[in-house]
PDB file of C-alpha atoms in Angstrom:
ATOM      1  CA  MET A 219     -53.516 113.918   1.260  1.00  0.00           C
ATOM      2  CA  ASN A 220     -52.311 114.285  -2.309  1.00  0.00           C
ATOM      3  CA  THR A 221     -55.591 115.059  -4.027  1.00  0.00           C
ATOM      4  CA  SER A 222     -54.161 114.217  -7.433  1.00  0.00           C
ATOM      5  CA  THR A 223     -53.561 110.601  -6.464  1.00  0.00           C
ATOM      6  CA  GLY A 224     -56.058 109.661  -3.775  1.00  0.00           C
ATOM      7  CA  VAL A 225     -53.202 108.247  -1.688  1.00  0.00           C
ATOM      8  CA  PHE A 226     -52.337 109.752   1.651  1.00  0.00           C
ATOM      9  CA  ALA A 227     -48.772 110.748   2.402  1.00  0.00           C
ATOM     10  CA  LYS A 228     -46.794 108.607   4.801  1.00  0.00           C
ATOM     11  CA  ARG A 229     -47.718 109.343   8.395  1.00  0.00           C
ATOM     12  CA  ASP A 230     -45.456 109.519  11.421  1.00  0.00           C
ATOM     13  CA  PHE A 231     -47.029 106.370  12.749  1.00  0.00           C
ATOM     14  CA  VAL A 232     -45.807 102.981  13.916  1.00  0.00           C
ATOM     15  CA  ASN A 233     -48.182 100.078  13.530  1.00  0.00           C
ATOM     16  CA  PRO A 234     -49.284  99.322  17.104  1.00  0.00           C
ATOM     17  CA  GLN A 235     -49.760  95.665  16.228  1.00  0.00           C
ATOM     18  CA  GLY A 236     -46.495  95.340  14.299  1.00  0.00           C
ATOM     19  CA  GLN A 237     -44.621  93.279  16.862  1.00  0.00           C
ATOM     20  CA  GLN A 238     -47.458  92.329  19.182  1.00  0.00           C
ATOM     21  CA  GLN A 239     -47.858  88.725  20.291  1.00  0.00           C
ATOM     22  CA  LEU A 240     -51.113  87.045  19.381  1.00  0.00           C
ATOM     23  CA  PRO A 241     -53.688  86.131  22.054  1.00  0.00           C
ATOM     24  CA  ALA A 242     -52.948  82.963  24.038  1.00  0.00           C
ATOM     25  CA  ASP A 243     -55.979  81.134  22.620  1.00  0.00           C
ATOM     26  CA  PHE A 244     -55.378  82.287  19.036  1.00  0.00           C
ATOM     27  CA  GLN A 245     -55.619  79.603  16.357  1.00  0.00           C
ATOM     28  CA  LEU A 246     -55.810  80.500  12.672  1.00  0.00           C
ATOM     29  CA  LEU A 247     -57.158  78.139  10.063  1.00  0.00           C
ATOM     30  CA  LEU A 248     -55.404  79.124   6.854  1.00  0.00           C
ATOM     31  CA  ILE A 249     -57.000  77.766   3.707  1.00  0.00           C
ATOM     32  CA  GLY A 250     -54.102  77.445   1.283  1.00  0.00           C
ATOM     33  CA  GLY A 251     -50.388  77.379   2.023  1.00  0.00           C
ATOM     34  CA  GLY A 252     -49.201  79.039  -1.171  1.00  0.00           C
ATOM     35  CA  PHE A 253     -46.960  82.086  -1.654  1.00  0.00           C
ATOM     36  CA  SER A 254     -48.888  84.398   0.676  1.00  0.00           C
ATOM     37  CA  GLY A 255     -50.022  81.618   2.997  1.00  0.00           C
ATOM     38  CA  LYS A 256     -46.495  80.455   3.809  1.00  0.00           C
ATOM     39  CA  ARG A 257     -45.369  83.936   4.800  1.00  0.00           C
ATOM     40  CA  LEU A 258     -48.465  84.471   6.912  1.00  0.00           C
ATOM     41  CA  ALA A 259     -48.117  81.111   8.675  1.00  0.00           C
ATOM     42  CA  ALA A 260     -44.496  81.871   9.536  1.00  0.00           C
ATOM     43  CA  GLU A 261     -45.412  85.271  10.980  1.00  0.00           C
ATOM     44  CA  VAL A 262     -48.275  83.840  13.050  1.00  0.00           C
ATOM     45  CA  LYS A 263     -45.874  81.317  14.578  1.00  0.00           C
ATOM     46  CA  ARG A 264     -43.286  84.021  15.203  1.00  0.00           C
ATOM     47  CA  ARG A 265     -45.876  85.975  17.162  1.00  0.00           C
ATOM     48  CA  GLY A 266     -46.782  83.009  19.320  1.00  0.00           C
ATOM     49  CA  GLY A 267     -49.990  81.958  17.585  1.00  0.00           C
ATOM     50  CA  LYS A 268     -51.065  78.550  16.382  1.00  0.00           C
ATOM     51  CA  VAL A 269     -51.848  78.036  12.732  1.00  0.00           C
ATOM     52  CA  LEU A 270     -53.440  75.173  10.828  1.00  0.00           C
ATOM     53  CA  VAL A 271     -52.634  75.198   7.100  1.00  0.00           C
ATOM     54  CA  THR A 272     -54.489  73.270   4.434  1.00  0.00           C
ATOM     55  CA  HIS A 273     -52.892  71.925   1.254  1.00  0.00           C
ATOM     56  CA  ARG A 274     -54.329  70.182  -1.764  1.00  0.00           C
ATOM     57  CA  GLN A 275     -51.684  67.434  -1.466  1.00  0.00           C
ATOM     58  CA  GLN A 276     -49.517  66.146   1.341  1.00  0.00           C
ATOM     59  CA  GLN A 277     -46.289  68.140   1.727  1.00  0.00           C
ATOM     60  CA  ALA A 278     -42.762  66.817   2.090  1.00  0.00           C
ATOM     61  CA  ASP A 279     -42.058  68.897   5.212  1.00  0.00           C
ATOM     62  CA  GLY A 280     -44.510  67.032   7.411  1.00  0.00           C
ATOM     63  CA  PRO A 281     -48.192  66.341   7.980  1.00  0.00           C
ATOM     64  CA  HIS A 282     -50.653  69.008   6.922  1.00  0.00           C
ATOM     65  CA  LEU A 283     -54.382  69.266   6.722  1.00  0.00           C
ATOM     66  CA  LEU A 284     -55.552  68.040   3.341  1.00  0.00           C
ATOM     67  CA  PHE A 285     -58.264  70.024   1.607  1.00  0.00           C
ATOM     68  CA  ASN A 286     -59.055  69.416  -2.037  1.00  0.00           C
ATOM     69  CA  SER A 287     -62.456  70.559  -3.185  1.00  0.00           C
ATOM     70  CA  GLU A 288     -62.141  68.570  -6.422  1.00  0.00           C
ATOM     71  CA  THR A 289     -61.524  65.202  -4.760  1.00  0.00           C
ATOM     72  CA  GLY A 290     -63.632  65.829  -1.676  1.00  0.00           C
ATOM     73  CA  GLU A 291     -60.673  65.487   0.698  1.00  0.00           C
ATOM     74  CA  GLN A 292     -61.240  67.745   3.683  1.00  0.00           C
ATOM     75  CA  PRO A 293     -60.286  67.967   7.350  1.00  0.00           C
ATOM     76  CA  PRO A 294     -62.804  66.683   9.904  1.00  0.00           C
ATOM     77  CA  LEU A 295     -64.231  68.893  12.619  1.00  0.00           C
ATOM     78  CA  SER A 296     -62.032  67.174  15.194  1.00  0.00           C
ATOM     79  CA  ALA A 297     -58.902  68.474  13.426  1.00  0.00           C
ATOM     80  CA  LEU A 298     -60.148  72.069  13.594  1.00  0.00           C
ATOM     81  CA  ILE A 299     -61.162  72.245  17.247  1.00  0.00           C
ATOM     82  CA  GLY A 300     -59.807  75.396  18.866  1.00  0.00           C
ATOM     83  CA  THR A 301     -59.901  77.492  15.707  1.00  0.00           C
ATOM     84  CA  THR A 302     -60.758  81.115  16.491  1.00  0.00           C
ATOM     85  CA  HIS A 303     -59.951  82.793  13.156  1.00  0.00           C
ATOM     86  CA  ILE A 304     -59.974  81.760   9.515  1.00  0.00           C
ATOM     87  CA  LEU A 305     -58.373  83.220   6.385  1.00  0.00           C
ATOM     88  CA  SER A 306     -59.025  81.819   2.930  1.00  0.00           C
ATOM     89  CA  THR A 307     -56.561  82.326   0.093  1.00  0.00           C
ATOM     90  CA  ALA A 308     -58.400  79.885  -2.178  1.00  0.00           C
ATOM     91  CA  ALA A 309     -59.335  80.987  -5.685  1.00  0.00           C
ATOM     92  CA  PRO A 310     -62.882  80.498  -7.003  1.00  0.00           C
ATOM     93  CA  GLU A 311     -63.732  77.170  -8.547  1.00  0.00           C
ATOM     94  CA  ALA A 312     -64.305  76.848 -12.288  1.00  0.00           C
ATOM     95  CA  SER A 313     -68.030  77.107 -11.563  1.00  0.00           C
ATOM     96  CA  GLY A 314     -67.442  80.440  -9.801  1.00  0.00           C
ATOM     97  CA  SER A 315     -68.337  79.137  -6.346  1.00  0.00           C
ATOM     98  CA  ASP A 316     -66.082  79.391  -3.295  1.00  0.00           C
ATOM     99  CA  PRO A 317     -64.445  76.009  -2.557  1.00  0.00           C
ATOM    100  CA  CYS A 318     -63.969  76.673   1.146  1.00  0.00           C
ATOM    101  CA  LEU A 319     -67.560  77.625   1.851  1.00  0.00           C
ATOM    102  CA  ARG A 320     -69.002  74.950  -0.426  1.00  0.00           C
ATOM    103  CA  CYS A 321     -67.079  72.122   1.209  1.00  0.00           C
ATOM    104  CA  LEU A 322     -66.263  73.319   4.717  1.00  0.00           C
ATOM    105  CA  GLY A 323     -69.165  75.672   5.410  1.00  0.00           C
ATOM    106  CA  PRO A 324     -71.131  73.257   7.637  1.00  0.00           C
ATOM    107  CA  VAL A 325     -67.999  72.383   9.624  1.00  0.00           C
ATOM    108  CA  LEU A 326     -66.970  76.018  10.037  1.00  0.00           C
ATOM    109  CA  GLN A 327     -70.400  76.899  11.368  1.00  0.00           C
ATOM    110  CA  GLN A 328     -69.660  74.652  14.348  1.00  0.00           C
ATOM    111  CA  LEU A 329     -66.550  76.604  15.303  1.00  0.00           C
ATOM    112  CA  PRO A 330     -66.578  79.688  17.574  1.00  0.00           C
ATOM    113  CA  LEU A 331     -64.997  81.930  14.941  1.00  0.00           C
ATOM    114  CA  ARG A 332     -64.239  85.469  16.070  1.00  0.00           C
ATOM    115  CA  TRP A 333     -63.101  86.674  12.630  1.00  0.00           C
ATOM    116  CA  ALA A 334     -62.926  85.544   9.021  1.00  0.00           C
ATOM    117  CA  GLY A 335     -60.848  86.945   6.182  1.00  0.00           C
ATOM    118  CA  TYR A 336     -60.859  86.354   2.431  1.00  0.00           C
ATOM    119  CA  LEU A 337     -58.097  87.328   0.011  1.00  0.00           C
ATOM    120  CA  SER A 338     -59.729  88.715  -3.117  1.00  0.00           C
ATOM    121  CA  SER A 339     -58.530  90.806  -6.063  1.00  0.00           C
ATOM    122  CA  THR A 340     -58.635  94.443  -7.139  1.00  0.00           C
ATOM    123  CA  GLY A 341     -59.749  92.980 -10.464  1.00  0.00           C
ATOM    124  CA  VAL A 342     -63.305  93.233  -9.117  1.00  0.00           C
ATOM    125  CA  TYR A 343     -63.195  96.970  -9.915  1.00  0.00           C
ATOM    126  CA  GLY A 344     -62.854  96.294 -13.636  1.00  0.00           C
ATOM    127  CA  ASP A 345     -61.446  98.834 -16.075  1.00  0.00           C
ATOM    128  CA  ALA A 346     -61.415 102.383 -14.673  1.00  0.00           C
ATOM    129  CA  LYS A 347     -59.515 103.722 -17.717  1.00  0.00           C
ATOM    130  CA  GLY A 348     -56.613 104.683 -15.455  1.00  0.00           C
ATOM    131  CA  GLY A 349     -58.803 106.469 -12.905  1.00  0.00           C
ATOM    132  CA  TRP A 350     -58.840 106.055  -9.143  1.00  0.00           C
ATOM    133  CA  VAL A 351     -61.101 103.576  -7.343  1.00  0.00           C
ATOM    134  CA  ASP A 352     -61.661 102.849  -3.673  1.00  0.00           C
ATOM    135  CA  GLU A 353     -63.707 100.449  -1.546  1.00  0.00           C
ATOM    136  CA  LYS A 354     -66.910 102.378  -2.294  1.00  0.00           C
ATOM    137  CA  SER A 355     -66.476 102.204  -6.067  1.00  0.00           C
ATOM    138  CA  ASP A 356     -68.885 100.072  -8.061  1.00  0.00           C
ATOM    139  CA  PRO A 357     -67.346  97.617 -10.544  1.00  0.00           C
ATOM    140  CA  PHE A 358     -66.905  98.869 -14.090  1.00  0.00           C
ATOM    141  CA  GLU A 359     -68.726  96.493 -16.407  1.00  0.00           C
ATOM    142  CA  PRO A 360     -68.139  94.182 -18.073  1.00  0.00           C
ATOM    143  CA  LEU A 361     -66.012  92.291 -15.550  1.00  0.00           C
ATOM    144  CA  GLN A 362     -63.595  89.593 -16.616  1.00  0.00           C
ATOM    145  CA  THR A 363     -64.968  86.116 -15.864  1.00  0.00           C
ATOM    146  CA  ARG A 364     -62.434  85.477 -13.104  1.00  0.00           C
ATOM    147  CA  SER A 365     -63.179  88.865 -11.515  1.00  0.00           C
ATOM    148  CA  ALA A 366     -66.932  88.238 -11.578  1.00  0.00           C
ATOM    149  CA  ALA A 367     -66.243  84.947  -9.793  1.00  0.00           C
ATOM    150  CA  ARG A 368     -64.139  86.755  -7.183  1.00  0.00           C
ATOM    151  CA  LEU A 369     -66.945  89.225  -6.570  1.00  0.00           C
ATOM    152  CA  ALA A 370     -69.421  86.381  -6.132  1.00  0.00           C
ATOM    153  CA  CYS A 371     -67.095  84.713  -3.616  1.00  0.00           C
ATOM    154  CA  GLU A 372     -66.739  87.985  -1.711  1.00  0.00           C
ATOM    155  CA  GLN A 373     -70.493  88.211  -1.419  1.00  0.00           C
ATOM    156  CA  ALA A 374     -70.702  84.602  -0.246  1.00  0.00           C
ATOM    157  CA  TRP A 375     -68.204  85.278   2.539  1.00  0.00           C
ATOM    158  CA  GLN A 376     -69.984  88.467   3.565  1.00  0.00           C
ATOM    159  CA  ALA A 377     -73.226  86.515   3.867  1.00  0.00           C
ATOM    160  CA  GLN A 378     -71.799  84.288   6.609  1.00  0.00           C
ATOM    161  CA  SER A 379     -72.574  84.783  10.281  1.00  0.00           C
ATOM    162  CA  TRP A 380     -68.979  85.582  11.304  1.00  0.00           C
ATOM    163  CA  PRO A 381     -67.399  89.044  11.351  1.00  0.00           C
ATOM    164  CA  THR A 382     -65.737  89.030   7.928  1.00  0.00           C
ATOM    165  CA  GLN A 383     -63.224  91.234   6.121  1.00  0.00           C
ATOM    166  CA  ILE A 384     -62.415  91.083   2.420  1.00  0.00           C
ATOM    167  CA  PHE A 385     -58.877  92.052   1.375  1.00  0.00           C
ATOM    168  CA  ARG A 386     -58.591  93.156  -2.257  1.00  0.00           C
ATOM    169  CA  LEU A 387     -55.097  92.603  -3.616  1.00  0.00           C
ATOM    170  CA  PRO A 388     -53.325  93.707  -6.816  1.00  0.00           C
ATOM    171  CA  GLY A 389     -50.285  91.940  -8.308  1.00  0.00           C
ATOM    172  CA  ILE A 390     -48.352  90.183  -5.532  1.00  0.00           C
ATOM    173  CA  TYR A 391     -44.566  90.042  -5.481  1.00  0.00           C
ATOM    174  CA  GLY A 392     -41.892  89.047  -2.998  1.00  0.00           C
ATOM    175  CA  PRO A 393     -38.728  86.948  -2.648  1.00  0.00           C
ATOM    176  CA  GLY A 394     -38.395  84.589  -5.595  1.00  0.00           C
ATOM    177  CA  ARG A 395     -41.406  86.093  -7.346  1.00  0.00           C
ATOM    178  CA  ASN A 396     -40.298  89.393  -8.863  1.00  0.00           C
ATOM    179  CA  PRO A 397     -38.471  90.864 -11.890  1.00  0.00           C
ATOM    180  CA  ILE A 398     -35.073  90.491 -10.186  1.00  0.00           C
ATOM    181  CA  ALA A 399     -35.401  86.732 -10.004  1.00  0.00           C
ATOM    182  CA  LEU A 400     -36.407  86.542 -13.672  1.00  0.00           C
ATOM    183  CA  LEU A 401     -33.664  88.867 -14.911  1.00  0.00           C
ATOM    184  CA  ASN A 402     -31.086  86.890 -12.969  1.00  0.00           C
ATOM    185  CA  ARG A 403     -32.136  83.826 -14.976  1.00  0.00           C
ATOM    186  CA  GLY A 404     -31.891  85.753 -18.232  1.00  0.00           C
ATOM    187  CA  LEU A 405     -35.653  85.994 -18.604  1.00  0.00           C
ATOM    188  CA  GLY A 406     -38.058  88.872 -18.919  1.00  0.00           C
ATOM    189  CA  LYS A 407     -39.369  91.329 -21.485  1.00  0.00           C
ATOM    190  CA  MET A 408     -40.056  94.988 -20.873  1.00  0.00           C
ATOM    191  CA  VAL A 409     -43.460  95.643 -22.414  1.00  0.00           C
ATOM    192  CA  HIS A 410     -44.810  99.174 -22.488  1.00  0.00           C
ATOM    193  CA  LYS A 411     -48.332 100.376 -23.194  1.00  0.00           C
ATOM    194  CA  PRO A 412     -48.813 104.161 -23.047  1.00  0.00           C
ATOM    195  CA  GLY A 413     -50.801 105.239 -19.999  1.00  0.00           C
ATOM    196  CA  GLN A 414     -51.027 101.733 -18.541  1.00  0.00           C
ATOM    197  CA  VAL A 415     -50.259 101.283 -14.847  1.00  0.00           C
ATOM    198  CA  PHE A 416     -50.464  98.342 -12.486  1.00  0.00           C
ATOM    199  CA  GLY A 417     -50.991  98.114  -8.760  1.00  0.00           C
ATOM    200  CA  ARG A 418     -48.820  95.818  -6.695  1.00  0.00           C
ATOM    201  CA  ILE A 419     -48.138  94.756  -3.120  1.00  0.00           C
ATOM    202  CA  HIS A 420     -45.257  93.006  -1.371  1.00  0.00           C
ATOM    203  CA  VAL A 421     -46.299  89.722   0.236  1.00  0.00           C
ATOM    204  CA  ASP A 422     -45.100  90.919   3.639  1.00  0.00           C
ATOM    205  CA  ASP A 423     -47.521  93.854   3.518  1.00  0.00           C
ATOM    206  CA  ILE A 424     -50.362  91.420   2.876  1.00  0.00           C
ATOM    207  CA  VAL A 425     -49.295  89.565   6.007  1.00  0.00           C
ATOM    208  CA  GLY A 426     -48.896  92.793   7.960  1.00  0.00           C
ATOM    209  CA  ALA A 427     -52.223  94.287   6.879  1.00  0.00           C
ATOM    210  CA  VAL A 428     -54.189  91.099   7.607  1.00  0.00           C
ATOM    211  CA  LEU A 429     -52.744  90.727  11.099  1.00  0.00           C
ATOM    212  CA  HIS A 430     -53.137  94.459  11.733  1.00  0.00           C
ATOM    213  CA  CYS A 431     -56.866  94.307  10.973  1.00  0.00           C
ATOM    214  CA  LEU A 432     -57.348  91.075  12.862  1.00  0.00           C
ATOM    215  CA  LEU A 433     -55.641  92.426  15.977  1.00  0.00           C
ATOM    216  CA  MET A 434     -57.579  95.688  15.900  1.00  0.00           C
ATOM    217  CA  GLY A 435     -60.703  93.639  16.438  1.00  0.00           C
ATOM    218  CA  GLU A 436     -59.078  91.521  19.130  1.00  0.00           C
ATOM    219  CA  GLN A 437     -57.855  94.548  21.077  1.00  0.00           C
ATOM    220  CA  ASN A 438     -60.847  96.800  20.806  1.00  0.00           C
ATOM    221  CA  GLN A 439     -63.626  94.236  20.437  1.00  0.00           C
ATOM    222  CA  VAL A 440     -64.977  96.273  17.537  1.00  0.00           C
ATOM    223  CA  VAL A 441     -64.331  93.760  14.758  1.00  0.00           C
ATOM    224  CA  GLN A 442     -67.905  94.059  13.515  1.00  0.00           C
ATOM    225  CA  LYS A 443     -67.329  97.791  13.050  1.00  0.00           C
ATOM    226  CA  LEU A 444     -64.158  97.334  11.024  1.00  0.00           C
ATOM    227  CA  PRO A 445     -64.458  97.946   7.256  1.00  0.00           C
ATOM    228  CA  ALA A 446     -65.897  94.956   5.443  1.00  0.00           C
ATOM    229  CA  ILE A 447     -63.616  95.571   2.437  1.00  0.00           C
ATOM    230  CA  VAL A 448     -60.014  96.772   2.512  1.00  0.00           C
ATOM    231  CA  ASN A 449     -57.725  97.506  -0.432  1.00  0.00           C
ATOM    232  CA  VAL A 450     -54.206  96.272   0.336  1.00  0.00           C
ATOM    233  CA  VAL A 451     -52.093  98.053  -2.278  1.00  0.00           C
ATOM    234  CA  ASP A 452     -48.936 100.151  -2.215  1.00  0.00           C
ATOM    235  CA  ASP A 453     -48.657 103.894  -2.789  1.00  0.00           C
ATOM    236  CA  LEU A 454     -47.444 103.918  -6.386  1.00  0.00           C
ATOM    237  CA  PRO A 455     -49.369 102.446  -9.319  1.00  0.00           C
ATOM    238  CA  ALA A 456     -46.757 102.324 -12.074  1.00  0.00           C
ATOM    239  CA  PRO A 457     -46.009 100.902 -15.527  1.00  0.00           C
ATOM    240  CA  SER A 458     -44.535  97.405 -15.466  1.00  0.00           C
ATOM    241  CA  SER A 459     -41.541  98.752 -17.398  1.00  0.00           C
ATOM    242  CA  ASN A 460     -40.606 100.797 -14.303  1.00  0.00           C
ATOM    243  CA  THR A 461     -40.221  97.679 -12.181  1.00  0.00           C
ATOM    244  CA  TRP A 462     -38.110  95.959 -14.825  1.00  0.00           C
ATOM    245  CA  SER A 463     -35.885  99.021 -15.127  1.00  0.00           C
ATOM    246  CA  TYR A 464     -35.346  99.217 -11.381  1.00  0.00           C
ATOM    247  CA  ALA A 465     -34.658  95.484 -11.148  1.00  0.00           C
ATOM    248  CA  ALA A 466     -32.013  95.808 -13.874  1.00  0.00           C
ATOM    249  CA  HIS A 467     -30.501  98.750 -12.015  1.00  0.00           C
ATOM    250  CA  LEU A 468     -30.186  96.689  -8.826  1.00  0.00           C
ATOM    251  CA  LEU A 469     -28.584  93.790 -10.671  1.00  0.00           C
ATOM    252  CA  GLY A 470     -26.350  96.048 -12.715  1.00  0.00           C
ATOM    253  CA  CYS A 471     -27.425  94.292 -15.895  1.00  0.00           C
ATOM    254  CA  ARG A 472     -28.771  95.363 -19.231  1.00  0.00           C
ATOM    255  CA  LEU A 473     -32.418  96.228 -19.552  1.00  0.00           C
ATOM    256  CA  PRO A 474     -34.517  93.389 -20.935  1.00  0.00           C
ATOM    257  CA  GLU A 475     -35.781  93.583 -24.478  1.00  0.00           C
ATOM    258  CA  TYR A 476     -38.100  96.558 -24.930  1.00  0.00           C
ATOM    259  CA  LEU A 477     -41.358  95.767 -26.681  1.00  0.00           C
ATOM    260  CA  SER A 478     -44.391  97.818 -27.564  1.00  0.00           C
ATOM    261  CA  TYR A 479     -47.639  96.256 -26.421  1.00  0.00           C
ATOM    262  CA  ALA A 480     -49.210  97.091 -29.768  1.00  0.00           C
ATOM    263  CA  ASP A 481     -46.545  95.006 -31.520  1.00  0.00           C
ATOM    264  CA  ILE A 482     -47.033  91.863 -29.417  1.00  0.00           C
ATOM    265  CA  GLU A 483     -50.742  91.983 -28.571  1.00  0.00           C
ATOM    266  CA  ALA A 484     -51.687  89.503 -31.278  1.00  0.00           C
ATOM    267  CA  GLU A 485     -49.160  86.962 -29.929  1.00  0.00           C
ATOM    268  CA  LEU A 486     -50.425  87.016 -26.333  1.00  0.00           C
ATOM    269  CA  SER A 487     -52.599  84.311 -24.848  1.00  0.00           C
ATOM    270  CA  PRO A 488     -56.117  85.361 -23.816  1.00  0.00           C
ATOM    271  CA  MET A 489     -55.046  85.228 -20.150  1.00  0.00           C
ATOM    272  CA  ALA A 490     -51.937  87.355 -20.698  1.00  0.00           C
ATOM    273  CA  LYS A 491     -53.885  89.819 -22.808  1.00  0.00           C
ATOM    274  CA  SER A 492     -56.557  90.182 -20.149  1.00  0.00           C
ATOM    275  CA  PHE A 493     -54.089  91.747 -17.705  1.00  0.00           C
ATOM    276  CA  TRP A 494     -53.461  94.583 -20.164  1.00  0.00           C
ATOM    277  CA  GLN A 495     -57.132  95.212 -20.907  1.00  0.00           C
ATOM    278  CA  GLU A 496     -57.842  96.906 -17.582  1.00  0.00           C
ATOM    279  CA  ASN A 497     -56.237 100.046 -16.215  1.00  0.00           C
ATOM    280  CA  ARG A 498     -56.910 101.451 -12.751  1.00  0.00           C
ATOM    281  CA  ARG A 499     -55.337 103.163  -9.778  1.00  0.00           C
ATOM    282  CA  VAL A 500     -56.478 101.717  -6.446  1.00  0.00           C
ATOM    283  CA  SER A 501     -56.518 103.925  -3.352  1.00  0.00           C
ATOM    284  CA  ASN A 502     -55.083 102.685  -0.044  1.00  0.00           C
ATOM    285  CA  LYS A 503     -56.483 105.601   1.950  1.00  0.00           C
ATOM    286  CA  LEU A 504     -58.729 103.419   4.102  1.00  0.00           C
ATOM    287  CA  LEU A 505     -55.932 101.009   5.043  1.00  0.00           C
ATOM    288  CA  LYS A 506     -53.381 103.697   5.860  1.00  0.00           C
ATOM    289  CA  VAL A 507     -55.488 106.456   7.375  1.00  0.00           C
ATOM    290  CA  GLN A 508     -58.644 104.979   8.846  1.00  0.00           C
ATOM    291  CA  LEU A 509     -56.984 101.754   9.979  1.00  0.00           C
ATOM    292  CA  GLY A 510     -53.544 103.244  10.618  1.00  0.00           C
ATOM    293  CA  TYR A 511     -51.466 100.615   8.843  1.00  0.00           C
ATOM    294  CA  GLN A 512     -48.040 101.819   7.741  1.00  0.00           C
ATOM    295  CA  LEU A 513     -46.757  99.978   4.693  1.00  0.00           C
ATOM    296  CA  LYS A 514     -43.464  98.207   5.137  1.00  0.00           C
ATOM    297  CA  TYR A 515     -42.763  98.723   1.423  1.00  0.00           C
ATOM    298  CA  PRO A 516     -44.627 101.838   0.193  1.00  0.00           C
ATOM    299  CA  THR A 517     -43.492 101.395  -3.432  1.00  0.00           C
ATOM    300  CA  TYR A 518     -41.917  98.787  -5.656  1.00  0.00           C
ATOM    301  CA  ARG A 519     -38.517 100.390  -5.043  1.00  0.00           C
ATOM    302  CA  GLU A 520     -38.387  99.549  -1.335  1.00  0.00           C
ATOM    303  CA  GLY A 521     -40.005  96.189  -1.998  1.00  0.00           C
ATOM    304  CA  LEU A 522     -37.621  95.141  -4.755  1.00  0.00           C
ATOM    305  CA  MET A 523     -34.642  96.288  -2.710  1.00  0.00           C
ATOM    306  CA  ALA A 524     -35.814  94.033   0.124  1.00  0.00           C
ATOM    307  CA  CYS A 525     -36.213  91.119  -2.307  1.00  0.00           C
ATOM    308  CA  PHE A 526     -32.744  91.824  -3.681  1.00  0.00           C
ATOM    309  CA  LYS A 527     -31.226  91.559  -0.223  1.00  0.00           C
ATOM    310  CA  GLU A 528     -33.287  88.589   0.947  1.00  0.00           C
ATOM    311  CA  GLU A 529     -32.384  86.607  -2.151  1.00  0.00           C
ATOM    312  CA  GLY A 530     -28.715  87.040  -1.367  1.00  0.00           C
ATOM    313  CA  PHE A 531     -27.549  89.463  -4.020  1.00  0.00           C
ATOM    314  CA  SER A 532     -24.793  91.974  -3.280  1.00  0.00           C
ATOM    315  CA  LEU A 533     -25.197  95.652  -3.961  1.00  0.00           C
ATOM    316  CA  LEU A 534     -22.884  96.872  -6.681  1.00  0.00           C
ATOM    317  CA  GLY A 535     -20.286  99.521  -6.049  1.00  0.00           C
TER     318      GLY A 535
END
């Protein structure tokens, strides 16, 4: 372990669940088919599992389960029969409550769930002034409103009767959602704030970590002993300017406009400004060492390179 960072060095370890087929009776109910949900659904199908995905509106690519907490549209129990696992990617409602539990809780209680997962945010740690936090860290007050809502939703999920794991995520990136894609469209600004770093995670490592944890419980029948909270972050918290610089290097283009945060702070929206008001480094020790998950993309460099290739760009030179 590098004691200066709180992150363990890469181990000579291959994820035992990395290519494993899912159990024959496996059926995942995935609340939300957004950026992370789509990648997870595809991987579940690739591994031989069945997945039911909810959407707020009907999709062009075929029938889906409709779930809209605002309109009251929700799938009946009959549509969910056979569900063994559930993962919610849904954000808190404006009131701060969890839409899945508020609307579907009574229905879910009738299913023989073996595991439940909830995608949360590392924002629940608050502002650590650049210091390290882990799953045992208490939130630094005051929390942003959206982070307080996330924490409340975490607690609501943990209060359920099913074995539940909370996955705390930093900034998510992946194909089509990264600095490369923006630079290629002539967009992007390289903002720098001294000492500020951000955590991040490639969408495929969210998928990998979730299935890794889920399968550990399936294999060993110790799901109730698995950690209730898991940080899913990469090894290298870094300034956002680093990711822009590396993206420009891959594209062989000029760096985007360089701006000092102090010079543009007054122009930012409250939401944009809020992302710069907290500074923390989040440890992935539990995920990598205790649970034995090996990141597919340990830093933004490997992750952006993968995005570069998947999006069809050609390496220069």
